[in-house]
Each structure stands twice: as C-alpha cells, then as structure tokens.
C-alpha cells in the first residue's frame, strides 16, 4: 500500500496565470461569469492546457454490501444491492441515463456484493468478500481487505489514465452505506452523531434514531482505533468507500480532475484528504445532497458544490449532472472572443 503516499501532481502555475489573463480579456465585465471563470482557470491549470476540456468523462460505480445492515438501519433489504447491480448492467438506472446524456464511459465494479459471484456481462468482478463485517461488533474489514479495496480504486484509475481521461467520477451502491459514511464522518470530524445521520434510502424518524444509536455504540466500541484515517476506514468503512478513497488519491497522483458526488462520495473524499491534503486542488464537488450530514462534510472540506437539486440518490448521479457545468465553463473560456479579437 506504499503507493498511497506517492506525491500528488501539482497544478501548473503558468497555465493558471495564462488562463486568468485570458478570462480578464474576454468580452465581458471581469468576474461576471462568477464560478464559471474560476472553474475554467482551475481546469486549465490541472490539465495543463490552454484549452481545458471535458470530452473524455469516465465514471466508475463501486458496489458492495455492509454487515451493519444486520442492525436494521436501512429501509431496504440487503438483496437490493445485487438487484441494483443487475439494473446498472441492464442500463436501467439513473446513472446509465446520465452517463449516456454526457457521453461518458461507465463501468460497474463488484467490490463485495453478497452472492454475486456469477459472471455478469459488463460487470467487473473484483470482489473482496461478501460484504464487510458488522462494525457494531468488530472491525468492518481486515487490514488486508482494506489494502485490497484501496487497490481496486487505484486500478480503476490506471485503466483510464492511458485513455487521456479529462475527468473522473466515482459512484457507489450498497445498502446501509449511509450508515457507514455517517460513522466515518463522525469519527473524522468529531461531530455529534445526530448532526450527521439522515434518512439514507428513506428510513422514518424512528429509523433515524435507531441509526444514530447504532453509530454511537459503534464509535464507542472502536474508540481506541479511531485516531488515524486508514484505521477509521478499516473499522467503520465499506469496500466501495475504500475503493473511492483509493481512486481519488490516484487521480491526484495521475493528474486527473475529479467530480465528487454526494454524501458518501464526499466522505470518501474527506478521508482521502486526511491522507493526502494536497489532493484538494483536484476535487470539484458536483452537488449538495439532501442527506443530513452532507452539508457538514462540505463545510469541513470548505467545498463549493456546483448544484443543489435536493437529490440523495448517490450512484454518481449529481456529479454526472455537474459535468454540464464544467463543460460550459470550458466552452465559454475557449470559444468567447477577447476584446482584441472582437475589435473592441
């Protein structure tokens, strides 16, 4: 796992300066395009191009089950993870429609779904185990399993790096993964559980209270192991969340910008940044989820989400929508005339 500490690629100061100069000379009042200007400048510096672009978009959905589902913290049974995996493969999920809309390459990865070892055409089988352990009773995964899950994420980026990817998006699927993400965020941020636990897939008020109690008990149970990000991830995380952590870090190492999705993806980003703080330059935040804890995580990250559509679906849906915003920023930056070009 030594690769995880390899340096993050720096953004180009010269391309940032060049892009800033161009923005100041486009036929508009300076700053009038707001965040679209800063997005274009950031992308130019990250991609090290005069003309930043988002032509090649790659989306990876990591799917895994969670042992904590045994505690009844989800509105849906665990079998739904596998059913949704089939739906992704069949092309019937929201992310399939959005990936098609954006012309994005989409891959589906089984990192640890229960009873899903049969071959599916179009499914990448990288299963570590049939879900994590129940973290209310033991560590969610062993150190070896954590290493394997991080490696799944690294390998996803290796596959796209050779294809000159312009941007990467990670999505997730796993019943009870909002419980895992809430526990992780509480442990990292040292925030009260009631601020970071929401409805997830739609549990009622009684269900939210149950989730809170399960998480509080688990945090107390693992308290001595929650002092370092990888240990927190091992004891409270999910295979798909760990895979996203690995993917985000390797994006920074390979020089590939990232659009982060909702609450679970942002929690993975939070952990990745605890490991590699300079990764922050490479992360754009697609949207603010309706999930209760997301605003707290975004605040801790000093993140500016691009959209707020009251979504809480996950599976990379909000980030996929945000591709259009980044593409618009690139189009304005490269296609608008300068005052000199317009003869003004």
CSV table of C-alpha atoms in Angstrom, one decimal:
chain,number,residue,atom,x,y,z
A,1,UNK,CA,0.0,0.0,0.0
A,2,UNK,CA,3.0,2.3,-0.2
A,3,UNK,CA,1.6,3.8,-3.4
A,4,UNK,CA,-1.0,5.7,-1.4
A,5,UNK,CA,1.7,8.1,-0.1
A,6,UNK,CA,3.2,8.9,-3.5
A,7,UNK,CA,3.1,12.6,-4.2
A,8,UNK,CA,0.1,14.4,-5.7
A,9,UNK,CA,0.8,16.0,-9.0
A,10,UNK,CA,0.9,19.9,-8.7
A,11,UNK,CA,-1.3,22.1,-10.8
A,12,UNK,CA,0.5,24.3,-13.3
A,13,UNK,CA,1.1,27.9,-12.1
A,14,UNK,CA,1.9,29.0,-15.6
A,15,UNK,CA,-1.3,27.6,-17.2
A,16,UNK,CA,-3.3,29.1,-14.3
A,17,UNK,CA,-1.8,32.5,-14.9
A,18,UNK,CA,-2.4,32.2,-18.7
A,19,UNK,CA,-6.0,31.2,-18.1
A,20,UNK,CA,-6.5,34.0,-15.7
A,21,UNK,CA,-5.2,36.5,-18.2
A,22,UNK,CA,-7.5,35.2,-20.9
A,23,UNK,CA,-10.5,35.5,-18.6
A,24,UNK,CA,-9.6,39.1,-17.9
A,25,UNK,CA,-9.6,39.8,-21.6
A,26,UNK,CA,-12.8,38.1,-22.7
A,27,UNK,CA,-15.7,40.2,-24.0
A,28,UNK,CA,-17.4,40.5,-20.6
A,29,UNK,CA,-17.0,42.5,-17.4
A,30,UNK,CA,-14.3,40.9,-15.3
A,31,UNK,CA,-15.8,38.3,-12.9
A,32,UNK,CA,-19.2,38.5,-14.5
A,33,UNK,CA,-19.3,34.7,-15.1
A,34,UNK,CA,-18.6,34.1,-11.4
A,35,UNK,CA,-17.6,30.5,-10.6
A,36,UNK,CA,-17.5,29.5,-14.3
A,37,UNK,CA,-14.4,31.6,-14.6
A,38,UNK,CA,-12.6,30.0,-11.7
A,39,UNK,CA,-13.6,26.5,-12.9
A,40,UNK,CA,-12.1,27.2,-16.3
A,41,UNK,CA,-8.9,28.6,-14.7
A,42,UNK,CA,-8.6,25.6,-12.4
A,43,UNK,CA,-9.1,23.1,-15.2
A,44,UNK,CA,-6.5,24.8,-17.4
A,45,UNK,CA,-4.0,24.6,-14.5
A,46,UNK,CA,-4.9,21.0,-13.7
A,47,UNK,CA,-5.0,19.7,-17.3
A,48,UNK,CA,-2.0,21.9,-18.2
A,49,UNK,CA,-3.8,23.1,-21.4
A,50,UNK,CA,-4.5,26.4,-23.0
A,51,UNK,CA,-8.0,25.0,-23.9
A,52,UNK,CA,-9.3,22.9,-21.0
A,53,UNK,CA,-12.0,20.4,-22.0
A,54,UNK,CA,-14.2,17.6,-20.6
A,55,UNK,CA,-14.6,15.5,-23.7
A,56,UNK,CA,-13.5,12.2,-22.1
A,57,UNK,CA,-15.5,11.5,-19.0
A,58,UNK,CA,-15.1,8.3,-17.1
A,59,UNK,CA,-17.5,7.0,-14.4
A,60,UNK,CA,-16.9,4.0,-12.1
A,61,UNK,CA,-19.6,2.6,-9.9
A,62,UNK,CA,-18.2,0.6,-6.9
A,63,UNK,CA,-20.8,-1.7,-5.4
A,64,UNK,CA,-20.5,-3.6,-2.0
A,65,UNK,CA,-22.6,-4.8,0.9
A,66,UNK,CA,-22.3,-3.8,4.5
A,67,UNK,CA,-22.5,-6.1,7.6
A,68,UNK,CA,-24.0,-3.2,9.5
A,69,UNK,CA,-27.3,-3.8,7.6
A,70,UNK,CA,-27.9,-6.7,10.1
A,71,UNK,CA,-28.8,-3.9,12.6
A,72,UNK,CA,-31.9,-2.9,10.5
A,73,UNK,CA,-30.5,0.6,9.6
A,74,UNK,CA,-31.8,0.7,6.1
A,75,UNK,CA,-35.3,1.0,4.6
A,76,UNK,CA,-34.4,-1.7,2.1
A,77,UNK,CA,-33.2,-5.3,2.4
A,78,UNK,CA,-29.6,-6.1,1.6
A,79,UNK,CA,-30.7,-8.0,-1.6
A,80,UNK,CA,-31.3,-4.7,-3.2
A,81,UNK,CA,-27.6,-4.1,-3.7
A,82,UNK,CA,-27.4,-7.1,-6.0
A,83,UNK,CA,-30.6,-6.2,-7.7
A,84,UNK,CA,-29.4,-2.7,-8.4
A,85,UNK,CA,-26.1,-4.1,-9.8
A,86,UNK,CA,-28.2,-6.0,-12.3
A,87,UNK,CA,-30.1,-2.8,-13.1
A,88,UNK,CA,-26.8,-1.0,-13.8
A,89,UNK,CA,-25.7,-3.7,-16.1
A,90,UNK,CA,-29.0,-3.7,-17.9
A,91,UNK,CA,-28.8,0.1,-18.4
A,92,UNK,CA,-31.9,0.9,-16.3
A,93,UNK,CA,-30.5,3.1,-13.5
A,94,UNK,CA,-30.3,6.9,-13.3
A,95,UNK,CA,-26.6,6.9,-13.8
A,96,UNK,CA,-27.0,4.9,-17.0
A,97,UNK,CA,-29.3,7.6,-18.4
A,98,UNK,CA,-27.0,10.4,-17.2
A,99,UNK,CA,-23.8,8.7,-18.5
A,100,UNK,CA,-25.4,8.4,-21.9
A,101,UNK,CA,-26.5,12.0,-21.8
A,102,UNK,CA,-22.9,13.1,-21.1
A,103,UNK,CA,-21.3,10.7,-23.5
A,104,UNK,CA,-19.4,9.2,-20.6
A,105,UNK,CA,-17.7,5.8,-20.3
A,106,UNK,CA,-19.4,3.9,-17.5
A,107,UNK,CA,-18.0,0.8,-15.7
A,108,UNK,CA,-19.6,-1.2,-12.9
A,109,UNK,CA,-17.4,-2.9,-10.3
A,110,UNK,CA,-18.4,-5.5,-7.8
A,111,UNK,CA,-16.1,-4.9,-4.8
A,112,UNK,CA,-18.1,-7.1,-2.4
A,113,UNK,CA,-21.7,-7.7,-3.1
A,114,UNK,CA,-23.3,-10.7,-1.4
A,115,UNK,CA,-24.0,-13.8,-3.5
A,116,UNK,CA,-22.8,-12.1,-6.7
A,117,UNK,CA,-20.0,-14.4,-7.9
A,118,UNK,CA,-21.7,-15.5,-11.1
A,119,UNK,CA,-20.5,-13.8,-14.3
A,120,UNK,CA,-22.4,-10.8,-15.5
A,121,UNK,CA,-21.6,-9.4,-18.9
A,122,UNK,CA,-20.4,-5.9,-18.4
A,123,UNK,CA,-19.6,-6.3,-14.7
A,124,UNK,CA,-16.0,-6.1,-13.5
A,125,UNK,CA,-15.6,-8.7,-10.7
A,126,UNK,CA,-13.1,-7.6,-8.1
A,127,UNK,CA,-15.0,-8.9,-5.0
A,128,UNK,CA,-13.0,-8.8,-1.7
A,129,UNK,CA,-15.6,-10.6,0.4
A,130,UNK,CA,-19.4,-10.9,0.5
A,131,UNK,CA,-19.7,-7.5,2.2
A,132,UNK,CA,-17.9,-6.0,5.2
A,133,UNK,CA,-18.3,-7.3,8.7
A,134,UNK,CA,-20.9,-5.8,11.1
A,135,UNK,CA,-18.9,-2.9,12.5
A,136,UNK,CA,-21.1,-2.7,15.6
A,137,UNK,CA,-19.4,-5.9,16.7
A,138,UNK,CA,-15.9,-5.9,15.0
A,139,UNK,CA,-13.8,-4.0,12.5
A,140,UNK,CA,-15.6,-3.7,9.2
A,141,UNK,CA,-12.6,-5.1,7.4
A,142,UNK,CA,-9.2,-6.6,8.0
A,143,UNK,CA,-6.1,-4.6,7.1
A,144,UNK,CA,-5.6,-6.9,4.2
A,145,UNK,CA,-9.1,-6.3,2.9
A,146,UNK,CA,-8.6,-2.5,3.3
A,147,UNK,CA,-5.4,-2.7,1.2
A,148,UNK,CA,-7.3,-4.7,-1.5
A,149,UNK,CA,-10.2,-2.2,-1.6
A,150,UNK,CA,-7.9,0.7,-2.0
A,151,UNK,CA,-6.2,-1.2,-4.7
A,152,UNK,CA,-9.5,-1.7,-6.6
A,153,UNK,CA,-9.8,2.1,-6.7
A,154,UNK,CA,-6.2,2.6,-7.9
A,155,UNK,CA,-6.7,0.1,-10.7
A,156,UNK,CA,-9.8,1.9,-11.9
A,157,UNK,CA,-7.7,5.0,-12.4
A,158,UNK,CA,-4.9,3.0,-14.1
A,159,UNK,CA,-7.4,1.8,-16.6
A,160,UNK,CA,-8.4,5.4,-17.6
A,161,UNK,CA,-5.1,7.1,-17.3
A,162,UNK,CA,-3.9,5.6,-20.5
A,163,UNK,CA,-7.0,6.9,-22.3
A,164,UNK,CA,-6.2,10.5,-21.6
A,165,UNK,CA,-9.2,11.0,-19.2
A,166,UNK,CA,-10.3,14.6,-18.8
A,167,UNK,CA,-12.3,13.9,-15.6
A,168,UNK,CA,-13.2,11.0,-13.3
A,169,UNK,CA,-16.4,10.4,-11.3
A,170,UNK,CA,-16.9,7.7,-8.7
A,171,UNK,CA,-20.3,6.4,-7.7
A,172,UNK,CA,-21.4,3.8,-5.2
A,173,UNK,CA,-24.1,1.3,-4.4
A,174,UNK,CA,-24.5,-0.6,-1.2
A,175,UNK,CA,-27.5,-0.9,1.2
A,176,UNK,CA,-26.6,0.6,4.6
A,177,UNK,CA,-23.7,2.6,3.2
A,178,UNK,CA,-25.1,5.9,4.5
A,179,UNK,CA,-24.7,4.4,8.0
A,180,UNK,CA,-21.1,3.6,7.3
A,181,UNK,CA,-20.5,7.1,5.8
A,182,UNK,CA,-22.1,8.8,8.8
A,183,UNK,CA,-20.0,6.8,11.2
A,184,UNK,CA,-16.8,7.7,9.2
A,185,UNK,CA,-17.7,11.4,9.1
A,186,UNK,CA,-18.4,11.4,12.8
A,187,UNK,CA,-15.1,9.8,13.6
A,188,UNK,CA,-13.1,12.1,11.3
A,189,UNK,CA,-14.9,15.3,12.2
A,190,UNK,CA,-15.5,14.6,15.8
A,191,UNK,CA,-19.1,15.8,15.3
A,192,UNK,CA,-22.2,14.6,17.2
A,193,UNK,CA,-24.0,11.7,15.6
A,194,UNK,CA,-27.3,13.5,15.3
A,195,UNK,CA,-25.8,16.1,13.0
A,196,UNK,CA,-24.5,13.6,10.5
A,197,UNK,CA,-27.2,10.9,10.4
A,198,UNK,CA,-30.1,11.2,7.9
A,199,UNK,CA,-32.8,9.2,6.2
A,200,UNK,CA,-30.5,7.4,3.7
A,201,UNK,CA,-32.7,5.4,1.4
A,202,UNK,CA,-35.8,6.7,3.3
A,203,UNK,CA,-36.0,5.4,6.8
A,204,UNK,CA,-38.5,7.2,9.0
A,205,UNK,CA,-37.9,9.2,12.2
A,206,UNK,CA,-37.8,6.1,14.3
A,207,UNK,CA,-35.3,4.5,11.9
A,208,UNK,CA,-33.1,7.6,12.0
A,209,UNK,CA,-32.9,7.4,15.8
A,210,UNK,CA,-32.0,3.7,15.5
A,211,UNK,CA,-29.2,4.5,13.1
A,212,UNK,CA,-27.9,7.2,15.5
A,213,UNK,CA,-27.8,4.7,18.4
A,214,UNK,CA,-26.1,2.0,16.3
A,215,UNK,CA,-23.4,4.5,15.2
A,216,UNK,CA,-22.9,5.9,18.7
A,217,UNK,CA,-22.4,2.4,20.1
A,218,UNK,CA,-20.0,1.5,17.3
A,219,UNK,CA,-18.0,4.7,17.8
A,220,UNK,CA,-17.7,3.9,21.5
A,221,UNK,CA,-16.8,0.3,20.7
A,222,UNK,CA,-13.9,1.3,18.3
A,223,UNK,CA,-12.9,4.5,20.1
A,224,UNK,CA,-9.3,3.4,20.6
A,225,UNK,CA,-8.8,2.7,16.9
A,226,UNK,CA,-10.2,6.0,15.5
A,227,UNK,CA,-7.2,8.2,15.6
A,228,UNK,CA,-5.9,7.8,12.1
A,229,UNK,CA,-7.8,8.0,8.7
A,230,UNK,CA,-6.9,4.5,7.4
A,231,UNK,CA,-7.7,2.9,10.8
A,232,UNK,CA,-11.1,4.8,10.8
A,233,UNK,CA,-11.7,3.5,7.3
A,234,UNK,CA,-10.8,-0.1,8.2
A,235,UNK,CA,-13.1,-0.2,11.3
A,236,UNK,CA,-16.1,1.7,10.0
A,237,UNK,CA,-16.0,1.8,6.3
A,238,UNK,CA,-17.2,-0.1,3.3
A,239,UNK,CA,-15.3,-1.8,0.5
A,240,UNK,CA,-16.8,0.6,-2.1
A,241,UNK,CA,-16.0,3.7,0.1
A,242,UNK,CA,-12.4,2.5,0.5
A,243,UNK,CA,-12.2,1.9,-3.3
A,244,UNK,CA,-13.3,5.5,-3.9
A,245,UNK,CA,-10.6,6.8,-1.4
A,246,UNK,CA,-8.0,4.9,-3.4
A,247,UNK,CA,-9.4,6.2,-6.7
A,248,UNK,CA,-9.4,9.8,-5.6
A,249,UNK,CA,-5.8,9.7,-4.3
A,250,UNK,CA,-4.6,8.0,-7.5
A,251,UNK,CA,-6.4,10.6,-9.6
A,252,UNK,CA,-4.3,13.3,-7.9
A,253,UNK,CA,-1.2,11.2,-8.5
A,254,UNK,CA,-2.0,10.7,-12.2
A,255,UNK,CA,-3.2,14.3,-12.8
A,256,UNK,CA,-6.9,13.5,-13.5
A,257,UNK,CA,-9.5,16.0,-12.1
A,258,UNK,CA,-12.4,14.5,-10.1
A,259,UNK,CA,-16.1,15.5,-9.7
A,260,UNK,CA,-17.2,14.3,-6.3
A,261,UNK,CA,-20.8,13.1,-5.9
A,262,UNK,CA,-22.9,13.3,-2.8
A,263,UNK,CA,-22.6,12.4,0.9
A,264,UNK,CA,-20.9,9.0,0.6
A,265,UNK,CA,-18.5,10.1,-2.1
A,266,UNK,CA,-17.7,13.3,-0.2
A,267,UNK,CA,-17.0,11.3,3.0
A,268,UNK,CA,-14.6,9.2,0.9
A,269,UNK,CA,-13.0,12.5,-0.3
A,270,UNK,CA,-12.7,13.7,3.3
A,271,UNK,CA,-10.7,10.6,4.2
A,272,UNK,CA,-8.6,10.8,1.1
A,273,UNK,CA,-7.7,14.4,2.0
A,274,UNK,CA,-6.8,13.4,5.5
A,275,UNK,CA,-4.3,11.1,3.9
A,276,UNK,CA,-3.2,13.4,1.1
A,277,UNK,CA,-4.1,17.1,1.9
A,278,UNK,CA,-2.7,18.4,-1.4
A,279,UNK,CA,-5.4,16.4,-3.3
A,280,UNK,CA,-7.8,19.2,-2.7
A,281,UNK,CA,-6.9,21.0,-5.9
A,282,UNK,CA,-8.1,18.1,-8.0
A,283,UNK,CA,-11.6,17.8,-6.4
A,284,UNK,CA,-14.7,19.5,-7.7
A,285,UNK,CA,-17.9,18.9,-5.8
A,286,UNK,CA,-20.9,18.2,-8.0
A,287,UNK,CA,-23.8,18.9,-5.7
A,288,UNK,CA,-25.1,19.3,-2.2
A,289,UNK,CA,-27.1,16.2,-1.3
A,290,UNK,CA,-30.3,16.3,0.7
A,291,UNK,CA,-28.7,13.8,3.1
A,292,UNK,CA,-28.4,15.4,6.5
A,293,UNK,CA,-24.7,15.0,7.0
A,294,UNK,CA,-23.5,16.2,3.6
A,295,UNK,CA,-23.6,19.9,4.4
A,296,UNK,CA,-21.4,19.3,7.5
A,297,UNK,CA,-18.9,17.3,5.4
A,298,UNK,CA,-18.9,20.0,2.7
A,299,UNK,CA,-18.3,22.7,5.3
A,300,UNK,CA,-15.4,20.8,6.7
A,301,UNK,CA,-13.9,20.5,3.2
A,302,UNK,CA,-14.5,24.2,2.5
A,303,UNK,CA,-16.2,22.9,-0.6
A,304,UNK,CA,-18.5,24.8,-3.0
A,305,UNK,CA,-20.9,22.4,-4.5
A,306,UNK,CA,-21.9,23.3,-8.1
A,307,UNK,CA,-25.6,22.2,-7.8
A,308,UNK,CA,-28.3,21.9,-5.1
A,309,UNK,CA,-31.2,19.9,-6.5
A,310,UNK,CA,-32.4,18.2,-3.3
A,311,UNK,CA,-31.0,14.9,-4.6
A,312,UNK,CA,-29.9,12.0,-2.4
A,313,UNK,CA,-29.7,9.1,-4.9
A,314,UNK,CA,-25.9,8.5,-4.9
A,315,UNK,CA,-24.6,6.3,-7.7
A,316,UNK,CA,-22.7,9.4,-9.1
A,317,UNK,CA,-25.9,11.0,-10.3
A,318,UNK,CA,-25.3,14.5,-9.0
A,319,UNK,CA,-21.7,14.5,-10.2
A,320,UNK,CA,-22.8,13.4,-13.7
A,321,UNK,CA,-25.2,16.3,-13.9
A,322,UNK,CA,-22.4,18.7,-12.9
A,323,UNK,CA,-20.4,17.7,-15.9
A,324,UNK,CA,-22.5,20.1,-17.9
A,325,UNK,CA,-21.5,23.0,-15.7
A,326,UNK,CA,-17.8,22.2,-16.1
A,327,UNK,CA,-18.2,21.8,-19.9
A,328,UNK,CA,-20.0,25.2,-20.1
A,329,UNK,CA,-17.1,26.8,-18.2
A,330,UNK,CA,-14.6,25.3,-20.7
A,331,UNK,CA,-16.7,26.3,-23.7
A,332,UNK,CA,-17.0,29.9,-22.5
A,333,UNK,CA,-13.3,30.1,-21.8
A,334,UNK,CA,-12.2,28.7,-25.2
A,335,UNK,CA,-15.0,30.0,-27.5
A,336,UNK,CA,-15.6,33.6,-26.4
A,337,UNK,CA,-13.6,36.3,-28.2
A,338,UNK,CA,-11.2,38.5,-26.4
A,339,UNK,CA,-11.6,42.3,-26.7
A,340,UNK,CA,-8.7,42.4,-29.2
A,341,UNK,CA,-10.2,39.6,-31.3
A,342,UNK,CA,-13.6,41.4,-31.3
A,343,UNK,CA,-12.1,44.7,-32.2
A,344,UNK,CA,-13.5,46.3,-29.1
